[in-house]
Structure formats: C-alpha cells, structure tokens
GROMACS .gro file of C-alpha atoms in nm:
model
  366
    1UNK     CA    1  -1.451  -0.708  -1.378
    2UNK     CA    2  -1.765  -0.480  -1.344
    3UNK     CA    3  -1.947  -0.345  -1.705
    4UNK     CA    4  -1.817   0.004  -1.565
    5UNK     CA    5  -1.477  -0.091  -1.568
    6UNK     CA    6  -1.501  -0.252  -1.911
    7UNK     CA    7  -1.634   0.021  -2.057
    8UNK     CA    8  -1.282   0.297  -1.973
    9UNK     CA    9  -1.167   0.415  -2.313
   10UNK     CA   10  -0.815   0.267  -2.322
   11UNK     CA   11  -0.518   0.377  -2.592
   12UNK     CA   12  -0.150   0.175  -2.571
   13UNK     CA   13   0.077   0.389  -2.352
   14UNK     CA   14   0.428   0.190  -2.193
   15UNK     CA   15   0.614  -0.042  -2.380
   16UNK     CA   16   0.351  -0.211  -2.493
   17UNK     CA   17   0.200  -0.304  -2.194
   18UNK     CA   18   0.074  -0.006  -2.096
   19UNK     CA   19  -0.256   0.134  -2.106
   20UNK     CA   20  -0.367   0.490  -2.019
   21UNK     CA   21  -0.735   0.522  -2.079
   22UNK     CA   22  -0.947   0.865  -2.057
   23UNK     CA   23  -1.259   0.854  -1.824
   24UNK     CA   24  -1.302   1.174  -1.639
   25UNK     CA   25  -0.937   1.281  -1.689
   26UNK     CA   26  -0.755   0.951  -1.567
   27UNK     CA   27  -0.572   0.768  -1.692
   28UNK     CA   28  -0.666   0.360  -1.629
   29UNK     CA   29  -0.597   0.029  -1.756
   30UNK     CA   30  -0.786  -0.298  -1.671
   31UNK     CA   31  -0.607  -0.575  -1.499
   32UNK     CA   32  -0.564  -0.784  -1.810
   33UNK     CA   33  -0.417  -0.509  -2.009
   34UNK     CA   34  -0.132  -0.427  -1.743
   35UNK     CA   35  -0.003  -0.757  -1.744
   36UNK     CA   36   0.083  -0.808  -2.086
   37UNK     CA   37   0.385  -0.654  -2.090
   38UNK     CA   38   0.601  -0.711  -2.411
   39UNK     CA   39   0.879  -0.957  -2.374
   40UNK     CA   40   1.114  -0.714  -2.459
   41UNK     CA   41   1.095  -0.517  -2.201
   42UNK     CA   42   1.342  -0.405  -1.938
   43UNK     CA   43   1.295  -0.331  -1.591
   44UNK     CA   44   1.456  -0.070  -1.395
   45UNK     CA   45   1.486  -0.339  -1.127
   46UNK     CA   46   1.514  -0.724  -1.109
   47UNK     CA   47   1.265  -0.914  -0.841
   48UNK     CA   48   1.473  -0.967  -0.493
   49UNK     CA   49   1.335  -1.328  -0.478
   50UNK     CA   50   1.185  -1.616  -0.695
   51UNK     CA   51   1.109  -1.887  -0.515
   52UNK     CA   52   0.777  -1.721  -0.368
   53UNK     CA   53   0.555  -1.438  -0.486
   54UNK     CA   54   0.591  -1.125  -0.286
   55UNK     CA   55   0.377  -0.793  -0.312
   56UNK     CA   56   0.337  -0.490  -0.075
   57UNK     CA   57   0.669  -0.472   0.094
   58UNK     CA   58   0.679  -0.284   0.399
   59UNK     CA   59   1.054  -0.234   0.445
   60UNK     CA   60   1.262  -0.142   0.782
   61UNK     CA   61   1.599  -0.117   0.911
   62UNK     CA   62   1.612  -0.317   1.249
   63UNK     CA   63   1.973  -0.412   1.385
   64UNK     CA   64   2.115  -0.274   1.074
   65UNK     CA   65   1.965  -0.529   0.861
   66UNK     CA   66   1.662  -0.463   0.590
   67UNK     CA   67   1.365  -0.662   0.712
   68UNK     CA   68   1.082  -0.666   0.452
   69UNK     CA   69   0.697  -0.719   0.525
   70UNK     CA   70   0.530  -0.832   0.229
   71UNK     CA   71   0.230  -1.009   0.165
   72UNK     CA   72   0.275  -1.363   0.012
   73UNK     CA   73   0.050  -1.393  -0.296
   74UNK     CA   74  -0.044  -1.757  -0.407
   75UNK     CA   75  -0.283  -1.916  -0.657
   76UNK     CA   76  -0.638  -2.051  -0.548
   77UNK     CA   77  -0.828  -2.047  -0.859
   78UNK     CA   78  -1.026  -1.734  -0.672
   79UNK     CA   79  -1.191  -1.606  -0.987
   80UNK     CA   80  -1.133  -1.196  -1.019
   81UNK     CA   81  -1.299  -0.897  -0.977
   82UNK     CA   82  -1.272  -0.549  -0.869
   83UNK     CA   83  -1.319  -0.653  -0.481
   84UNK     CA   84  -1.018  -0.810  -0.506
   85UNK     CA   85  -1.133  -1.127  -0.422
   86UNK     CA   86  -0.827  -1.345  -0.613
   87UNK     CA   87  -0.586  -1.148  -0.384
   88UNK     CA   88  -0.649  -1.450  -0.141
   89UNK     CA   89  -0.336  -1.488   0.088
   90UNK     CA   90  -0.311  -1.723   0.385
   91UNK     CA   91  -0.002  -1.620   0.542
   92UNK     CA   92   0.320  -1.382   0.592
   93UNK     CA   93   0.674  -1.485   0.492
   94UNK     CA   94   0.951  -1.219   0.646
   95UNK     CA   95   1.220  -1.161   0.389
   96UNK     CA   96   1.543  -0.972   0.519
   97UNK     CA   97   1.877  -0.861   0.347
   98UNK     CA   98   2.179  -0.702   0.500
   99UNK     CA   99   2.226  -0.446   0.262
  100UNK     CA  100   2.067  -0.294  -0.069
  101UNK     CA  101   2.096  -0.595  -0.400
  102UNK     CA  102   2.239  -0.856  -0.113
  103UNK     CA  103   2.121  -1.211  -0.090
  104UNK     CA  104   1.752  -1.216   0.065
  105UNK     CA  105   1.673  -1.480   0.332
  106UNK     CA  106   1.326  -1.602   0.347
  107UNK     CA  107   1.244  -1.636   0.729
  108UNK     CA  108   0.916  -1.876   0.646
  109UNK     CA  109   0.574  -1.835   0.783
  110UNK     CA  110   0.621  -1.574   1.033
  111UNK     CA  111   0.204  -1.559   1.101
  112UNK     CA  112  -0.068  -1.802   0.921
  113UNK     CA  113  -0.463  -1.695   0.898
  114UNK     CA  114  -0.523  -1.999   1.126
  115UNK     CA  115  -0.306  -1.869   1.388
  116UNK     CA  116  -0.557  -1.520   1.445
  117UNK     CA  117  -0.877  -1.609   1.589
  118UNK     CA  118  -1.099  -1.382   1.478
  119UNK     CA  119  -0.938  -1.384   1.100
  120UNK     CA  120  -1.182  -1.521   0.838
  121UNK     CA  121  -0.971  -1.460   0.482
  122UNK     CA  122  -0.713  -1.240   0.269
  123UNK     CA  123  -0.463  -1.182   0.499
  124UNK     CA  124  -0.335  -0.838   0.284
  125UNK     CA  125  -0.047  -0.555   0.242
  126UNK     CA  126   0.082  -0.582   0.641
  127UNK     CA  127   0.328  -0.335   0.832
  128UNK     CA  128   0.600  -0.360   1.128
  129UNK     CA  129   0.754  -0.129   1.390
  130UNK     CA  130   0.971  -0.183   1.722
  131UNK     CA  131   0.918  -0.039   2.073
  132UNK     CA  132   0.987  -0.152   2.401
  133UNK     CA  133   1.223  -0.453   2.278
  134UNK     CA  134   0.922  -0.578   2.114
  135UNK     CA  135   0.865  -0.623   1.754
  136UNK     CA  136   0.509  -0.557   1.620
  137UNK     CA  137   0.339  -0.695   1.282
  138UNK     CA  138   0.041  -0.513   1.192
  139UNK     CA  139  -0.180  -0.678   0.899
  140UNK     CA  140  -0.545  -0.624   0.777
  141UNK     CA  141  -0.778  -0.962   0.707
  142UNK     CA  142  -1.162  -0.990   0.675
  143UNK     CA  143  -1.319  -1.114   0.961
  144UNK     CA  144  -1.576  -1.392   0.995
  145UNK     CA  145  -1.855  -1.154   0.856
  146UNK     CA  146  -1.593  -1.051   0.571
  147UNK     CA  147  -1.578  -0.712   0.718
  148UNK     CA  148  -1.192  -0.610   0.722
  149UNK     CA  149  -1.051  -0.506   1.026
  150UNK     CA  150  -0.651  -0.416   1.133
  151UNK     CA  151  -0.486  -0.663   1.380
  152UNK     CA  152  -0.207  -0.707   1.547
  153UNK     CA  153   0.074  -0.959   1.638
  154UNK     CA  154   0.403  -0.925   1.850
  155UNK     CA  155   0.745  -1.120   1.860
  156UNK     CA  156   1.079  -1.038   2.021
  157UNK     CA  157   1.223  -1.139   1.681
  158UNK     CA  158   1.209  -0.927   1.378
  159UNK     CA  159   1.149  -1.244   1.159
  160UNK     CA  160   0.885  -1.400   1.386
  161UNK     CA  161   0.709  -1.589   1.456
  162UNK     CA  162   0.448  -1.342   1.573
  163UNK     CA  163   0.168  -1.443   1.772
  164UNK     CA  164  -0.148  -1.264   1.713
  165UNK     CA  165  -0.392  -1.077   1.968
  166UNK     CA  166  -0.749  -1.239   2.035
  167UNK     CA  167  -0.942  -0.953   1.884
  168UNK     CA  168  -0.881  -0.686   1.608
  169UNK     CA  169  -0.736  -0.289   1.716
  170UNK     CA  170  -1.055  -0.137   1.860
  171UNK     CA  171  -1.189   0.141   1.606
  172UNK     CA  172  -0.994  -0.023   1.322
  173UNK     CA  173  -1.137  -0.086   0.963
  174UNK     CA  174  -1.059  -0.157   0.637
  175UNK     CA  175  -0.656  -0.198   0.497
  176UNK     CA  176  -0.344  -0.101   0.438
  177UNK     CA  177  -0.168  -0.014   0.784
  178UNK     CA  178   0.159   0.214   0.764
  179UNK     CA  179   0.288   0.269   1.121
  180UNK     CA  180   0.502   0.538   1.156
  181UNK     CA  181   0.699   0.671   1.460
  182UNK     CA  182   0.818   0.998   1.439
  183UNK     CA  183   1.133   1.180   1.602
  184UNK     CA  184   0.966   1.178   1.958
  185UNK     CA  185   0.900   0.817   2.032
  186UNK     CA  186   0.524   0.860   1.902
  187UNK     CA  187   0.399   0.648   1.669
  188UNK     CA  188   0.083   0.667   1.397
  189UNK     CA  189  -0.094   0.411   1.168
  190UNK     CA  190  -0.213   0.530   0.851
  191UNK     CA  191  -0.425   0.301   0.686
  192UNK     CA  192  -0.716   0.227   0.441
  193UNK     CA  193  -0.851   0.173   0.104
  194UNK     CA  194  -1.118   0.225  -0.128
  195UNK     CA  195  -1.283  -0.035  -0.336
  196UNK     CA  196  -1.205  -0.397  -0.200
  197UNK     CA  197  -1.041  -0.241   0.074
  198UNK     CA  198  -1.403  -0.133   0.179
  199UNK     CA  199  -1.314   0.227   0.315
  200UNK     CA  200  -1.599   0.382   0.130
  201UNK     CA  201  -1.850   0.105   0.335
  202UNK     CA  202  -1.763   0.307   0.644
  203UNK     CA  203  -1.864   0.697   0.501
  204UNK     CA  204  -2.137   0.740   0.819
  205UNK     CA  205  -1.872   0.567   1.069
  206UNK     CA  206  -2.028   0.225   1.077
  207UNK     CA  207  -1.966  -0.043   0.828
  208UNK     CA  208  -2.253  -0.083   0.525
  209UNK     CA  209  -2.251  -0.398   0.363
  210UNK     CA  210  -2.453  -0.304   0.087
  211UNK     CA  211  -2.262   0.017   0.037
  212UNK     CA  212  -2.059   0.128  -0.251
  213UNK     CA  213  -1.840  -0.134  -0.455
  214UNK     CA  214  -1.607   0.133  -0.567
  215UNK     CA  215  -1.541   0.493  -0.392
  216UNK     CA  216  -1.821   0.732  -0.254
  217UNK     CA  217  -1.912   0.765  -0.607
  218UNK     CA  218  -1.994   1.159  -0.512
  219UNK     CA  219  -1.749   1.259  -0.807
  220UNK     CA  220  -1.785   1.683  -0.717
  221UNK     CA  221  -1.743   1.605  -0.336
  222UNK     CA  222  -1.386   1.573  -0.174
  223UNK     CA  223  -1.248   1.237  -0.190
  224UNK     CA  224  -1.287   0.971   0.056
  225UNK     CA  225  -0.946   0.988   0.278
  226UNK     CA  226  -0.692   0.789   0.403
  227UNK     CA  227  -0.702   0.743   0.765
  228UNK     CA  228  -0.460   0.835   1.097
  229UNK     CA  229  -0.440   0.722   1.457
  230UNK     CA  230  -0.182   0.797   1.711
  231UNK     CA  231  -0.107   0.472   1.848
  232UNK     CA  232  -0.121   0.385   2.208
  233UNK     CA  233   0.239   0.374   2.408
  234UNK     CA  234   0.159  -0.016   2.451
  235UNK     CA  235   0.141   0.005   2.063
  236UNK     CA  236  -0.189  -0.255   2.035
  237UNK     CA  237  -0.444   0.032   2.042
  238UNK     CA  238  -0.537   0.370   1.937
  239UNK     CA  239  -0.480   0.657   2.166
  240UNK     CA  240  -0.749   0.880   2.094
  241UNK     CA  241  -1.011   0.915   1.763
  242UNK     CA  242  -0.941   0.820   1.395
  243UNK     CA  243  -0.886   1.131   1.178
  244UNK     CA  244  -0.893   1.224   0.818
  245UNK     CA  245  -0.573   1.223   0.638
  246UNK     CA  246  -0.646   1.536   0.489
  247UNK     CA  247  -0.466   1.574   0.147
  248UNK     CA  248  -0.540   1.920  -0.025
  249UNK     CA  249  -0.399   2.133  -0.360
  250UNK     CA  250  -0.161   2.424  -0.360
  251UNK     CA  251  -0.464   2.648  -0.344
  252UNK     CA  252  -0.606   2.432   0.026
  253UNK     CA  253  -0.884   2.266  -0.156
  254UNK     CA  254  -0.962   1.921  -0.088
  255UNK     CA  255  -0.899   1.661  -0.386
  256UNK     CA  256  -1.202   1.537  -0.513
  257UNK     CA  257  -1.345   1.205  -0.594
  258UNK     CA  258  -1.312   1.267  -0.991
  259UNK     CA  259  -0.993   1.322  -1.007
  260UNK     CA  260  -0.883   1.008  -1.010
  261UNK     CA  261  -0.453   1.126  -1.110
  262UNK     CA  262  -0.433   1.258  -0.745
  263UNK     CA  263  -0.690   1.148  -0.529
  264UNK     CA  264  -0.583   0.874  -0.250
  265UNK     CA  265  -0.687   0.488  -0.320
  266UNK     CA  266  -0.476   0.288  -0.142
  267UNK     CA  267  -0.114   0.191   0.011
  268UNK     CA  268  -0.072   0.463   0.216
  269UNK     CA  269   0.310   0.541   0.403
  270UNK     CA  270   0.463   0.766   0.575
  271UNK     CA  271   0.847   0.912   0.549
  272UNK     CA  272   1.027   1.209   0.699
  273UNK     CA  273   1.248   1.438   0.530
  274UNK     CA  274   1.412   1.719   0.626
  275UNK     CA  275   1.140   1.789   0.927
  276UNK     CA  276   0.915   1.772   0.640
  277UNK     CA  277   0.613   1.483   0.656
  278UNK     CA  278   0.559   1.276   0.317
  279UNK     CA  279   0.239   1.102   0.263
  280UNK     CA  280   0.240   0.865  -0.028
  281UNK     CA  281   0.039   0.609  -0.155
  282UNK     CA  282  -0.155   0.505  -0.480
  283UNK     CA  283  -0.372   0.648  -0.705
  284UNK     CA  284  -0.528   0.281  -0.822
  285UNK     CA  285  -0.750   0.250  -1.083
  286UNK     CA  286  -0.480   0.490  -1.282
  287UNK     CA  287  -0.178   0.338  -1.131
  288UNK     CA  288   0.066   0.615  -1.066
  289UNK     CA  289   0.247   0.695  -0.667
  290UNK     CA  290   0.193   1.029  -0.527
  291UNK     CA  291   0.298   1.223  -0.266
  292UNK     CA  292   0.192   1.563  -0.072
  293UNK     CA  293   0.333   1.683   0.172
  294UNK     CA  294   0.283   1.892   0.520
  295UNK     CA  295   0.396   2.020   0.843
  296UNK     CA  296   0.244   1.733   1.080
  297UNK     CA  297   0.203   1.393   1.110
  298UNK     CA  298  -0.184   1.466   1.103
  299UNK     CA  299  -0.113   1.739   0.813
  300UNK     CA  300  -0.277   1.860   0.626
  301UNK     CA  301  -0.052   1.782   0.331
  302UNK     CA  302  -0.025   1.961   0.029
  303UNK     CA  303  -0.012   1.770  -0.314
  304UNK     CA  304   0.285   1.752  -0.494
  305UNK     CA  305   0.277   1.566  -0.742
  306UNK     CA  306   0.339   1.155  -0.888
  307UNK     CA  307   0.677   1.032  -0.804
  308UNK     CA  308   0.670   0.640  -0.947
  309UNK     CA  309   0.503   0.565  -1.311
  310UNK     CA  310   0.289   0.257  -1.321
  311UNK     CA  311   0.484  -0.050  -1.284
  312UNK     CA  312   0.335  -0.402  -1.496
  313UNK     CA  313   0.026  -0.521  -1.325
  314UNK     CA  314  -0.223  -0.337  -1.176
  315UNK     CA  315  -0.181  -0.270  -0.797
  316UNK     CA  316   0.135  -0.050  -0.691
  317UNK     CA  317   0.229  -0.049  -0.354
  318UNK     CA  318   0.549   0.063  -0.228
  319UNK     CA  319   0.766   0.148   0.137
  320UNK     CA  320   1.006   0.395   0.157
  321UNK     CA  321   1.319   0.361   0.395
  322UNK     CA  322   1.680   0.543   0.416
  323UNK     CA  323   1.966   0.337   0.446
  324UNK     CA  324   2.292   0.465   0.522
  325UNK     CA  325   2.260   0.826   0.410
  326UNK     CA  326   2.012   0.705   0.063
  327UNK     CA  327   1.653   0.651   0.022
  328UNK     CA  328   1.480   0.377  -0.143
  329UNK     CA  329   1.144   0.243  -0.263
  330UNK     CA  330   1.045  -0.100  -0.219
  331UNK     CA  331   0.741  -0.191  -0.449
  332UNK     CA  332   0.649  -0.491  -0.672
  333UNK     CA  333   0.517  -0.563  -1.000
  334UNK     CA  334   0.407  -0.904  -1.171
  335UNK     CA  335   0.745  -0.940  -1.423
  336UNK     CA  336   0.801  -1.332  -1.295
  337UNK     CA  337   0.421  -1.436  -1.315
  338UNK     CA  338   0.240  -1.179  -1.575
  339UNK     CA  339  -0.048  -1.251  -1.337
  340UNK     CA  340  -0.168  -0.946  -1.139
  341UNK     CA  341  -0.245  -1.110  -0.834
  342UNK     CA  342   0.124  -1.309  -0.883
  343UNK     CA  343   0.350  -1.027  -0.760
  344UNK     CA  344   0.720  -0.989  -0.688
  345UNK     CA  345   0.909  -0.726  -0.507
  346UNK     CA  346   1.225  -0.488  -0.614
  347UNK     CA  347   1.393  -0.213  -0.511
  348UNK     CA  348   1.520   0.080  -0.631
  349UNK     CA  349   1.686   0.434  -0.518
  350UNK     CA  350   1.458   0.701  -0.433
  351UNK     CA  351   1.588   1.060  -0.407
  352UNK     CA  352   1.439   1.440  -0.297
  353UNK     CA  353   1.565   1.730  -0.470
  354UNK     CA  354   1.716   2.057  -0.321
  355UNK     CA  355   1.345   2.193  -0.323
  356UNK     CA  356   1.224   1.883  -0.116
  357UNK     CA  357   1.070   1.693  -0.461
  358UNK     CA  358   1.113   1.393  -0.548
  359UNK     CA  359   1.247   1.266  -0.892
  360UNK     CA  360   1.005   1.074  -1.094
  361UNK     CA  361   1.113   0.671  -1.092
  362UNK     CA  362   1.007   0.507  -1.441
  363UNK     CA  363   1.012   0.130  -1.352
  364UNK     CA  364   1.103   0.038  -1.702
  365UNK     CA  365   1.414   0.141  -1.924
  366UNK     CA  366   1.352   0.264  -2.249
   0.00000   0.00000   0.00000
C-alpha cells in the first residue's frame, strides 16, 4: 500500500468491518480493513458458487438462460499494492444458471492468457454480447510491455471456448469493458479505470509509463472519465473516435477529481430503463455504486446518486440484467476467502422507483 493511502483517517463504520475514513470528504477504507468483517455478520446474499473464486460478473440472458462473465481470482503469492498487482488471473471460467438462486454450472476455462498472443498478464473484469449468431467475450490484460489494452475473442457457444483475435481492439486502453447494445441493433463499450487500471496514464491520448499511480491528481479539475465507443457492425472494432463518458451534477457541472463519493473509478455498465440510459459503476477508493443518468448512450448523464453500500473487501463491481419482468445486480464480495483479491459472486434484486431511482441495496442485514 502507498504512505498516502496509509495515512486516510479511518473511524469503524459497518458491522464491524467497515471503515469510512475522512480525506477530502470520502469516505475510504484500506484493503486490510474491509476484509475483516465480523463473524457475525449476515449477508444480504449467499455466494452462487464455492468451488472457485469469482469476481466482476458480467451477467446476460442468452437462450433464456443467465450466463455470467466473471473473472476467476486465484492465489500467486503476488504481493499487494494499489496497482493491483495481486489481482493476477490467468484465465476465464463461464458460469451459467437457468434462473435467479438455481444451481450454477461451471463451463471451465472458456479462454486462458496463453491462448491470446499478444496477452502478457492479469487477465481482469471481462464482458460478453451476441450478434450475428456469434457470441463475443471482451476482456482487458496487460500486454507484453504491461500496458493494458481491451481484446477480443468469439465462439458460437455462449460458454466457449472462445478463441481470441491476434491483436488487441485498435484505439483500446486500459479496463473494464461493458458492451452494451441498445434498442436499434447498435452496440457501445464503455470501459476504463483509474489507478491500476492505468486510465489516468493516457490524459494526453498516448500511454505514459511514468505517469500518475493514482488519478490525474488535479483535485479542482473535472475528473478523469470513463470511456465510450460505438462498436463496429463486425463487433471487433470501434466505429469511429473514443469519447468521454461525460458524467455531470444536477446543476451540468462536471464531477471533479476530489470528490471522491461521486466521481467515476472503475466498473463501468450500462442498463436501460424506461428509454432512460443508466451509467453505473464504482466510486473505489470509497467503495460505494453510483449511477447518473441521461438521454443517450453517449449522455451526458446526470448524477443521481449511490445505489449499492460497500460490500466486504475492497473492489465492488457489479452487472445489471432484467429477467423476466425484475432487475438484478450481480456483484461479489470476499465472504468465503476474507482475502480481497479472493472474491465470490451473488446476486440480488435491483429495483427503480416510480421517479426512475433506484433503491439503495445494503449488502449486509442488520
């Protein structure tokens, strides 16, 4: 962890796990705090499966059956830090269910780092869609000069195995892919990530290895954004230039980099609700979801507010699908390994308000 880091004034918050700090009006806790949650303590939701850890799950509805696209997490002694360098995965396993709290089939290795030739290591938080009676897997991984880049892999089988393309999307950097397709057959990738997931290294549009380790530490400035491409109808490029995901206050102002409650870190996704567009993703260092929301896949979206409190461990990361008339988030925490880089995934019902809200999930009962 970095003497910054350390240094966050931090006060017991959740069930005795819990940890909300002050530094610049944020609330944090450091990754050894968030996983020592008490042993009494009840979850809102049970993990889906146990006999592999699973984080990041990127959930879909193909066939009517729930196919999940998590990363796998497994120990390799990879000593941590705030790069997320013990977040070391070699491969994807494809979980699927056939309906909501129904038995979960582990598919296997659906795509290994050895299998992508350009891939060097951490093969993190992946994505899916479906076009054209092919199935696509989308997944960031450092290449060989540990520069991460989004790639892509294709099956005709939801479960795999996928077999990846010989080079990395062109114009692609950095993590967290989200593909979305929207009512008229076109479909987006949001992506990116601050800190390990190196977005702030590309702030003048080319990557800086000796850039910032943490955000673009301009704390009065707007904050470094999530990104958007409109994907190409062939769905292995982009179709035109990488924008800003533009994610502004009730009054139109951009959120800046202080304000670390509402600003964007990582994990973005996309839903749809009522012709409204729903960006959410993770606030990171203070742990919470959020969501804003606009008129556009490009937006701009308004902030809204947080919609998920932090979960045990210290990376939240979530999907949101609708199932047979209900919505549901599918996120993890570390409740089978109290290791933060040991993750599991639940589920749990989501649901929007008359006004378009959504109600505030606490992943712990009190």
């Amino acid at each position: 962890m970095s003497n910054e880091f350390r240094k966050l004034t931090l006060f017991t918050a959740i069930v005795g796990m819990g940890i909300a700090g002050s530094c610049q009006q944020a609330n944090r806790k450091t990754e050894k705090e968030t996983v020592n949650a008490d042993k009494k303590t009840s979850y809102l939701s049970q993990p889906i499966i146990s006999n592999i850890y699973t984080a990041d799950p990127s959930a879909h509805l193909f066939n009517g059956k729930i196919y999940i696209y998590p990363s796998h997490d497994i120990e390799t002694g990879t000593k941590e830090n705030d790069s997320g360098d013990h977040f070391d995965m070699k491969d994807y396993h494809i979980l699927s269910i056939d309906s909501i709290n129904g038995k979960v089939t582990d598919h296997g290795v659906a795509l290994s780092i050895g299998d992508i030739p350009w891939a060097g290591r951490q093969l993190w938080a992946p994505d899916a869609a479906f076009k054209n009676g092919t199935y696509y897997l989308y997944f960031p991984v450092k290449d060989k000069s540990d520069v991460f880049r989004i790639g892509v892999a294709t099956s005709k089988n939801p479960a795999g195995p996928f077999k990846a393309e010989p080079t990395p999307i062109k114009g692609s950097f950095s993590i967290d892919p989200a593909v979305f397709t929207d009512t008229d057959g076109a479909s987006y990738m949001y992506f990116g990530g601050i800190w390990g997931g190196q977005l702030q290294r590309w702030n003048n549009g080319s990557y800086d290895k000796n850039g910032s380790k943490t955000d673009s530490q301009k704390e009065n400035e707007p904050a470094l954004s999530a990104k958007v491409a409109k994907l190409s109808s062939d769905m292995l490029s982009f179709d035109g230039e990488v924008k800003d995901v533009q994610i502004v206050d009730k009054q139109g102002k951009p959120l800046l980099t202080k304000d670390h409650d509402r600003r964007f870190f990582e994990g973005g996704w996309m839903h749809k609700f009522n012709g409204k567009y729903y960006f959410t993703y993770s606030t990171g260092d203070t742990h919470y979801l959020a969501y804003a929301i606009g008129d556009k896949p490009y937006g701009p979206f308004v902030y809204e507010g947080t919609f998920m409190k932090p979960v045990q461990g210290w990376t939240t990361h979530h999907s949101i699908l609708e199932i047979k008339g209900k919505w549901y988030i599918f996120y993890h925490d570390t409740q089978l390994s109290g290791k933060t880089h040991l993750r599991n995934v639940k589920v749990t019902e989501l649901k929007h308000k008359a006004d378009g809200t959504i109600e505030m999930i606490d992943p712990f009962v009190k």
